[in-house]
């Protein structure tokens, strides 16, 4: 377990490019058995954007906020993740969605430990807390053509991780595989 945490020392600082429109938190914590876990959410099926998708907590950068502020604020709003428990450890490469002007900044953070999370009933259908070792299992991932693009997909019982979030997750897992 400590090897996984130490591999994250190679993360670069959180990016803050001009024009960034959103930020997400990649919240990690050690569970009671010492396994690294990551927190994801499944969006409700009736959401206007990305309905039913499995995503990191996050959202729009507000005026005066940096990406870290946004990611931590959004995690509080969506799943009641206590801001005082969040320690930013680095960032991942910014990504876009199908809307190429929507630059998303991933913020990787370590939490003090497991927390009592509460899903916002409007923005979150389910909170997922998979072990990172599950996500490192390449046999669980599939690469598939989607509208002329090769995209990664990872299925949970609750929903599918794919698109920009899967791209960010694969980037994150790359640091653990070095």
Coordinates of N, CA and C in Angstrom, one line a residue:
X1 N 0.8 -1.2 0.0 CA 0.0 0.0 0.0 C 0.9 1.3 0.0
X2 N 1.9 1.3 0.8 CA 2.7 2.5 0.9 C 3.4 2.7 -0.5
X3 N 3.6 1.7 -1.3 CA 4.2 1.9 -2.6 C 3.3 2.7 -3.5
X4 N 2.0 2.4 -3.4 CA 1.0 3.2 -4.2 C 1.1 4.6 -3.8
X5 N 1.1 4.9 -2.5 CA 1.1 6.3 -2.1 C 2.4 7.0 -2.5
X6 N 3.5 6.3 -2.4 CA 4.8 6.9 -2.7 C 4.9 7.2 -4.2
X7 N 4.3 6.4 -5.0 CA 4.3 6.6 -6.5 C 3.6 7.9 -6.9
X8 N 2.7 8.4 -6.0 CA 2.0 9.6 -6.3 C 2.9 10.9 -6.1
X9 N 4.0 10.7 -5.5 CA 5.0 11.8 -5.4 C 5.4 12.3 -6.7
X10 N 5.3 11.5 -7.8 CA 5.6 11.9 -9.1 C 4.6 12.8 -9.8
X11 N 3.4 13.0 -9.2 CA 2.4 13.8 -9.7 C 2.9 15.3 -9.9
X12 N 2.5 15.9 -11.0 CA 2.9 17.3 -11.2 C 1.9 18.2 -10.3
X13 N 2.3 19.5 -10.2 CA 1.3 20.4 -9.5 C 0.0 20.5 -10.3
X14 N -1.0 20.9 -9.6 CA -2.3 21.1 -10.2 C -2.2 22.2 -11.3
X15 N -2.6 21.9 -12.5 CA -2.6 22.8 -13.6 C -3.6 24.0 -13.4
X16 N -3.3 25.1 -13.9 CA -4.2 26.2 -13.8 C -4.1 27.1 -15.1
X17 N -4.5 26.4 -16.2 CA -4.4 27.1 -17.5 C -5.5 28.1 -17.6
X18 N -5.3 29.2 -18.4 CA -6.3 30.2 -18.7 C -7.4 29.5 -19.4
X19 N -8.6 29.8 -19.1 CA -9.8 29.3 -19.8 C -10.3 28.0 -19.2
X20 N -9.7 27.5 -18.2 CA -10.2 26.3 -17.5 C -11.6 26.5 -17.0
X21 N -12.6 25.6 -17.3 CA -14.0 25.9 -17.0 C -14.5 25.0 -15.8
X22 N -13.8 23.9 -15.5 CA -14.3 23.0 -14.5 C -13.1 22.3 -13.8
X23 N -13.3 21.8 -12.6 CA -12.3 21.0 -11.9 C -13.0 19.9 -11.2
X24 N -12.3 18.8 -11.1 CA -12.8 17.6 -10.4 C -11.8 17.2 -9.3
X25 N -12.3 16.5 -8.3 CA -11.5 16.0 -7.2 C -11.3 14.5 -7.4
X26 N -10.1 14.0 -7.3 CA -9.8 12.6 -7.4 C -9.4 12.2 -5.9
X27 N -10.5 12.0 -5.1 CA -10.2 11.8 -3.6 C -9.8 10.3 -3.3
X28 N -8.7 10.2 -2.6 CA -8.1 8.9 -2.3 C -8.0 8.8 -0.8
X29 N -8.2 7.6 -0.3 CA -8.0 7.4 1.2 C -7.7 5.9 1.4
X30 N -6.9 5.7 2.5 CA -6.7 4.3 3.0 C -7.9 3.8 3.8
X31 N -8.4 2.6 3.4 CA -9.5 2.1 4.2 C -8.9 1.4 5.5
X32 N -9.8 0.8 6.3 CA -9.4 0.2 7.5 C -8.4 -1.0 7.3
X33 N -8.4 -1.6 6.2 CA -7.4 -2.7 5.9 C -6.2 -2.2 5.2
X34 N -6.1 -0.9 5.0 CA -4.9 -0.3 4.3 C -5.0 -0.3 2.8
X35 N -6.1 -0.6 2.2 CA -6.3 -0.5 0.8 C -6.6 0.9 0.3
X36 N -5.9 1.4 -0.8 CA -6.2 2.7 -1.3 C -7.6 2.6 -2.0
X37 N -8.4 3.6 -1.7 CA -9.7 3.7 -2.3 C -9.9 5.0 -3.0
X38 N -10.7 5.1 -4.0 CA -11.0 6.3 -4.7 C -12.5 6.5 -4.6
X39 N -13.0 7.8 -4.5 CA -14.4 8.1 -4.4 C -14.9 8.6 -5.8
X40 N -15.9 8.0 -6.3 CA -16.6 8.3 -7.5 C -18.1 8.5 -7.2
X41 N -18.8 9.1 -8.1 CA -20.2 9.3 -8.0 C -20.9 8.8 -9.3
X42 N -22.1 8.4 -9.1 CA -23.0 8.1 -10.3 C -24.0 9.2 -10.4
X43 N -24.0 9.9 -11.5 CA -25.0 11.0 -11.7 C -26.4 10.4 -11.9
X44 N -27.4 11.1 -11.4 CA -28.8 10.6 -11.7 C -29.1 10.5 -13.2
X45 N -30.0 9.6 -13.5 CA -30.3 9.4 -14.9 C -31.1 10.5 -15.6
X46 N -31.6 11.4 -14.7 CA -32.4 12.5 -15.3 C -31.6 13.8 -15.3
X47 N -30.3 13.8 -15.1 CA -29.5 15.0 -15.2 C -29.4 15.5 -16.6
X48 N -29.3 16.8 -16.7 CA -29.3 17.5 -18.1 C -28.0 17.1 -18.8
X49 N -26.9 17.1 -18.1 CA -25.6 16.7 -18.7 C -25.0 15.4 -18.1
X50 N -24.5 14.6 -18.9 CA -23.9 13.3 -18.5 C -24.8 12.5 -17.6
X51 N -26.0 12.3 -18.0 CA -26.9 11.5 -17.1 C -26.4 10.1 -16.9
X52 N -26.5 9.6 -15.7 CA -26.1 8.2 -15.4 C -24.6 7.9 -15.4
X53 N -23.8 8.9 -15.7 CA -22.3 8.6 -15.8 C -21.7 8.5 -14.4
X54 N -20.7 7.6 -14.4 CA -19.8 7.5 -13.2 C -18.7 8.5 -13.3
X55 N -18.6 9.4 -12.4 CA -17.7 10.6 -12.5 C -17.0 10.9 -11.1
X56 N -16.0 11.7 -11.2 CA -15.4 12.3 -10.0 C -16.3 13.5 -9.5
X57 N -16.3 13.8 -8.2 CA -17.0 15.0 -7.8 C -16.3 16.2 -8.4
X58 N -17.1 17.1 -8.9 CA -16.6 18.3 -9.5 C -17.6 19.2 -10.2
X59 N -17.1 20.3 -10.7 CA -18.0 21.2 -11.4 C -17.4 22.4 -11.9
X60 N -18.2 23.4 -12.1 CA -17.8 24.7 -12.8 C -16.9 25.5 -11.8
X61 N -15.8 26.1 -12.4 CA -14.9 27.0 -11.6 C -15.7 28.3 -11.5
X62 N -15.9 28.8 -10.3 CA -16.5 30.1 -10.1 C -15.5 31.2 -10.1
X63 N -15.9 32.4 -10.4 CA -15.0 33.6 -10.3 C -14.3 33.6 -9.0
X64 N -13.0 33.9 -9.1 CA -12.1 34.0 -7.9 C -11.6 32.7 -7.4
X65 N -12.1 31.5 -7.9 CA -11.6 30.2 -7.5 C -10.5 29.7 -8.3
X66 N -9.6 28.9 -7.7 CA -8.6 28.1 -8.4 C -9.2 26.7 -8.5
X67 N -8.6 25.9 -9.4 CA -9.1 24.5 -9.5 C -9.2 23.7 -8.2
X68 N -8.2 23.9 -7.3 CA -8.3 23.2 -6.1 C -9.5 23.6 -5.2
X69 N -9.7 24.9 -5.2 CA -10.9 25.4 -4.5 C -12.2 24.9 -5.0
X70 N -12.3 24.9 -6.3 CA -13.5 24.3 -7.0 C -13.7 22.9 -6.7
X71 N -12.7 22.1 -6.9 CA -12.8 20.6 -6.7 C -13.2 20.3 -5.2
X72 N -12.6 21.0 -4.3 CA -12.9 20.8 -2.9 C -14.4 21.2 -2.5
X73 N -14.7 22.4 -3.0 CA -16.1 22.9 -2.8 C -17.1 22.0 -3.4
X74 N -16.9 21.6 -4.6 CA -17.9 20.7 -5.3 C -18.0 19.3 -4.6
X75 N -16.9 18.8 -4.1 CA -17.0 17.5 -3.3 C -17.8 17.7 -2.1
X76 N -17.7 18.9 -1.4 CA -18.5 19.2 -0.2 C -20.0 19.2 -0.6
X77 N -20.3 20.0 -1.7 CA -21.6 20.1 -2.1 C -22.3 18.8 -2.6
X78 N -21.5 18.0 -3.3 CA -22.1 16.7 -3.9 C -22.1 15.6 -2.9
X79 N -21.1 15.4 -2.1 CA -21.1 14.2 -1.2 C -20.7 14.5 0.2
X80 N -20.7 15.8 0.6 CA -20.4 16.2 2.0 C -19.0 15.7 2.4
X81 N -18.1 15.8 1.5 CA -16.7 15.5 1.8 C -16.1 16.6 2.6
X82 N -15.7 16.4 3.8 CA -15.2 17.5 4.7 C -14.0 18.1 4.2
X83 N -14.0 19.4 3.8 CA -12.9 20.1 3.2 C -11.6 20.0 4.1
X84 N -11.7 20.1 5.4 CA -10.6 20.1 6.3 C -9.8 18.7 6.2
X85 N -10.5 17.7 5.7 CA -9.8 16.4 5.6 C -9.0 16.2 4.3
X86 N -9.1 17.2 3.4 CA -8.5 17.0 2.0 C -7.1 17.7 2.0
X87 N -6.2 16.9 1.5 CA -4.8 17.4 1.3 C -4.5 17.2 -0.2
X88 N -4.4 18.2 -0.9 CA -4.0 18.2 -2.4 C -2.6 17.7 -2.5
X89 N -2.4 16.6 -3.4 CA -1.1 16.1 -3.6 C -0.6 16.3 -5.0
X90 N -1.4 16.7 -5.9 CA -1.0 17.0 -7.2 C -2.1 17.0 -8.2
X91 N -1.8 17.1 -9.5 CA -2.8 17.1 -10.5 C -2.5 16.2 -11.6
X92 N -3.5 16.0 -12.5 CA -3.4 15.2 -13.7 C -3.5 16.1 -14.9
X93 N -3.2 15.6 -16.1 CA -3.4 16.4 -17.3 C -4.8 16.9 -17.4
X94 N -5.0 18.2 -17.7 CA -6.4 18.7 -18.0 C -6.9 17.9 -19.2
X95 N -8.2 17.7 -19.2 CA -8.9 17.0 -20.3 C -10.1 17.8 -20.8
X96 N -10.7 17.4 -21.9 CA -11.9 18.0 -22.4 C -12.9 16.9 -22.6
X97 N -14.2 17.3 -22.7 CA -15.2 16.4 -23.1 C -15.5 16.6 -24.6
X98 N -16.6 16.1 -25.1 CA -16.9 16.3 -26.5 C -16.9 17.8 -26.8
X99 N -17.3 18.6 -25.8 CA -17.2 20.1 -26.0 C -15.7 20.5 -25.7
X100 N -15.0 20.7 -26.8 CA -13.5 20.9 -26.7 C -13.2 22.2 -25.9
X101 N -14.1 23.1 -25.7 CA -13.9 24.3 -25.0 C -14.0 24.1 -23.5
X102 N -14.5 22.9 -23.1 CA -14.7 22.7 -21.7 C -13.5 22.0 -21.1
X103 N -12.5 22.7 -20.7 CA -11.3 22.2 -20.1 C -11.5 21.9 -18.6
X104 N -11.2 20.6 -18.3 CA -11.4 20.1 -16.9 C -10.1 19.9 -16.2
X105 N -9.9 20.4 -15.0 CA -8.7 20.2 -14.3 C -8.9 19.2 -13.2
X106 N -8.2 18.0 -13.3 CA -8.2 17.0 -12.2 C -7.3 17.3 -11.1
X107 N -7.8 17.3 -9.8 CA -7.0 17.6 -8.6 C -7.0 16.3 -7.8
X108 N -5.8 15.8 -7.6 CA -5.6 14.5 -6.8 C -5.4 14.9 -5.4
X109 N -6.1 14.2 -4.5 CA -6.0 14.6 -3.0 C -6.1 13.3 -2.2
X110 N -5.4 13.4 -1.0 CA -5.5 12.3 0.0 C -6.4 12.8 1.1
X111 N -7.2 11.9 1.5 CA -8.1 12.2 2.7 C -7.6 11.5 3.9
X112 N -8.0 12.1 5.0 CA -7.5 11.5 6.3 C -7.9 10.0 6.5
X113 N -9.0 9.6 5.9 CA -9.4 8.2 6.0 C -10.9 8.2 5.6
X114 N -11.5 7.0 5.8 CA -12.9 6.9 5.4 C -13.8 8.0 6.1
X115 N -14.8 8.4 5.4 CA -15.7 9.4 6.0 C -17.1 9.0 5.8
X116 N -18.0 9.6 6.5 CA -19.4 9.4 6.4 C -19.8 10.4 5.3
X117 N -20.0 9.9 4.1 CA -20.4 10.7 2.9 C -21.9 10.7 2.8
X118 N -22.5 11.8 2.3 CA -23.9 12.0 2.1 C -24.1 12.5 0.6
X119 N -24.8 11.7 -0.2 CA -25.1 12.1 -1.6 C -26.1 13.2 -1.6
X120 N -25.8 14.3 -2.4 CA -26.7 15.3 -2.7 C -27.8 14.7 -3.6
X121 N -29.0 14.8 -3.2 CA -30.1 14.0 -4.0 C -30.3 14.5 -5.4
X122 N -29.9 15.8 -5.7 CA -30.1 16.3 -7.0 C -28.9 15.9 -7.9
X123 N -27.7 15.9 -7.4 CA -26.5 15.7 -8.3 C -25.9 14.3 -8.2
X124 N -26.3 13.5 -7.2 CA -25.6 12.2 -7.0 C -26.6 11.1 -6.7
X125 N -26.6 10.1 -7.6 CA -27.5 8.9 -7.4 C -26.9 7.9 -6.4
X126 N -25.6 7.7 -6.6 CA -24.8 6.7 -5.8 C -23.4 7.1 -5.6
X127 N -22.8 6.9 -4.4 CA -21.4 7.1 -4.1 C -20.7 5.8 -4.2
X128 N -19.7 5.7 -5.0 CA -18.9 4.5 -5.2 C -17.5 4.7 -4.5
X129 N -17.0 3.7 -3.9 CA -15.7 3.8 -3.2 C -14.8 2.5 -3.5
X130 N -14.5 2.3 -4.8 CA -13.8 1.1 -5.2 C -12.3 1.1 -4.7
X131 N -11.8 -0.1 -4.5 CA -10.4 -0.2 -4.2 C -9.6 0.1 -5.5
X132 N -8.5 0.9 -5.4 CA -7.7 1.2 -6.6 C -7.2 -0.1 -7.2
X133 N -6.9 -1.1 -6.4 CA -6.5 -2.4 -7.0 C -7.4 -3.0 -8.0
X134 N -8.8 -2.7 -7.8 CA -9.8 -3.2 -8.8 C -9.6 -2.4 -10.1
X135 N -9.3 -1.1 -10.0 CA -9.1 -0.3 -11.2 C -7.8 -0.6 -11.9
X136 N -6.8 -1.1 -11.2 CA -5.6 -1.5 -11.8 C -5.6 -2.8 -12.5
X137 N -6.7 -3.5 -12.4 CA -6.9 -4.8 -13.1 C -7.3 -4.6 -14.5
X138 N -6.3 -4.7 -15.4 CA -6.5 -4.4 -16.8 C -7.6 -5.3 -17.5
X139 N -7.9 -6.4 -16.9 CA -8.9 -7.3 -17.5 C -10.3 -6.8 -17.3
X140 N -10.5 -5.8 -16.4 CA -11.8 -5.2 -16.2 C -12.0 -4.0 -17.1
X141 N -11.0 -3.5 -17.8 CA -11.2 -2.4 -18.7 C -11.4 -2.9 -20.1
X142 N -12.2 -2.1 -20.9 CA -12.3 -2.4 -22.3 C -12.1 -1.1 -23.1
X143 N -11.4 -1.3 -24.3 CA -11.2 -0.1 -25.2 C -12.2 -0.4 -26.3
X144 N -13.0 0.6 -26.6 CA -14.1 0.5 -27.6 C -14.2 1.7 -28.4
X145 N -14.6 1.5 -29.7 CA -14.9 2.6 -30.6 C -16.2 3.3 -30.2
X146 N -16.2 4.6 -30.0 CA -17.4 5.3 -29.7 C -17.4 6.6 -30.6
X147 N -18.3 6.6 -31.5 CA -18.4 7.8 -32.4 C -17.1 8.2 -33.1
X148 N -16.3 7.2 -33.5 CA -15.1 7.4 -34.2 C -13.9 7.6 -33.3
X149 N -14.1 7.5 -32.0 CA -13.0 7.6 -31.0 C -12.8 6.4 -30.2
X150 N -11.6 6.0 -29.9 CA -11.3 4.9 -29.0 C -11.4 5.4 -27.6
X151 N -12.4 4.8 -26.8 CA -12.6 5.2 -25.4 C -12.5 4.0 -24.5
X152 N -12.0 4.3 -23.3 CA -12.0 3.3 -22.2 C -13.3 3.2 -21.5
X153 N -13.6 2.0 -21.1 CA -14.9 1.7 -20.3 C -14.5 0.8 -19.2
X154 N -15.1 1.1 -18.0 CA -14.9 0.2 -16.8 C -16.3 0.1 -16.2
X155 N -16.8 -1.2 -16.0 CA -18.2 -1.3 -15.5 C -18.2 -1.7 -14.0
X156 N -19.0 -0.9 -13.3 CA -19.4 -1.2 -11.9 C -20.8 -1.7 -12.0
X157 N -21.2 -2.4 -10.9 CA -22.6 -2.8 -10.8 C -23.6 -1.6 -10.9
X158 N -23.1 -0.4 -10.4 CA -23.9 0.8 -10.4 C -24.0 1.6 -11.6
X159 N -22.9 1.4 -12.5 CA -22.9 2.2 -13.7 C -21.5 2.0 -14.4
X160 N -21.3 2.8 -15.5 CA -20.1 2.7 -16.3 C -19.3 3.9 -16.2
X161 N -18.0 3.7 -15.9 CA -17.0 4.8 -16.0 C -16.5 4.8 -17.4
X162 N -16.5 6.0 -18.0 CA -16.1 6.1 -19.4 C -15.8 7.6 -19.7
X163 N -15.5 7.8 -21.0 CA -15.3 9.2 -21.4 C -14.1 9.9 -20.7
X164 N -14.4 11.2 -20.4 CA -13.3 12.1 -19.8 C -12.9 11.5 -18.5
X165 N -13.9 11.0 -17.7 CA -13.5 10.5 -16.4 C -12.6 9.2 -16.5
X166 N -12.9 8.4 -17.4 CA -12.1 7.2 -17.6 C -10.7 7.6 -18.1
X167 N -10.6 8.6 -19.0 CA -9.3 9.1 -19.4 C -8.5 9.6 -18.2
X168 N -9.1 10.4 -17.3 CA -8.5 10.9 -16.1 C -8.0 9.7 -15.2
X169 N -8.9 8.7 -15.1 CA -8.6 7.6 -14.2 C -7.4 6.8 -14.8
X170 N -7.4 6.6 -16.1 CA -6.3 5.9 -16.7 C -5.0 6.7 -16.5
X171 N -5.0 8.0 -16.6 CA -3.9 8.9 -16.4 C -3.4 8.7 -14.9
X172 N -4.3 8.7 -14.0 CA -4.0 8.5 -12.6 C -3.4 7.1 -12.3
X173 N -4.0 6.1 -12.9 CA -3.5 4.7 -12.7 C -2.1 4.6 -13.3
X174 N -1.8 5.3 -14.3 CA -0.4 5.3 -14.9 C 0.6 5.7 -13.9
X175 N 0.3 6.6 -13.0 CA 1.3 7.0 -12.0 C 1.5 5.8 -11.0
X176 N 0.5 5.0 -10.8 CA 0.7 3.9 -9.9 C 1.4 2.7 -10.5
X177 N 1.4 2.6 -11.8 CA 2.0 1.5 -12.5 C 3.5 1.8 -12.9
X178 N 4.0 2.9 -12.5 CA 5.4 3.2 -13.0 C 6.4 2.5 -12.1

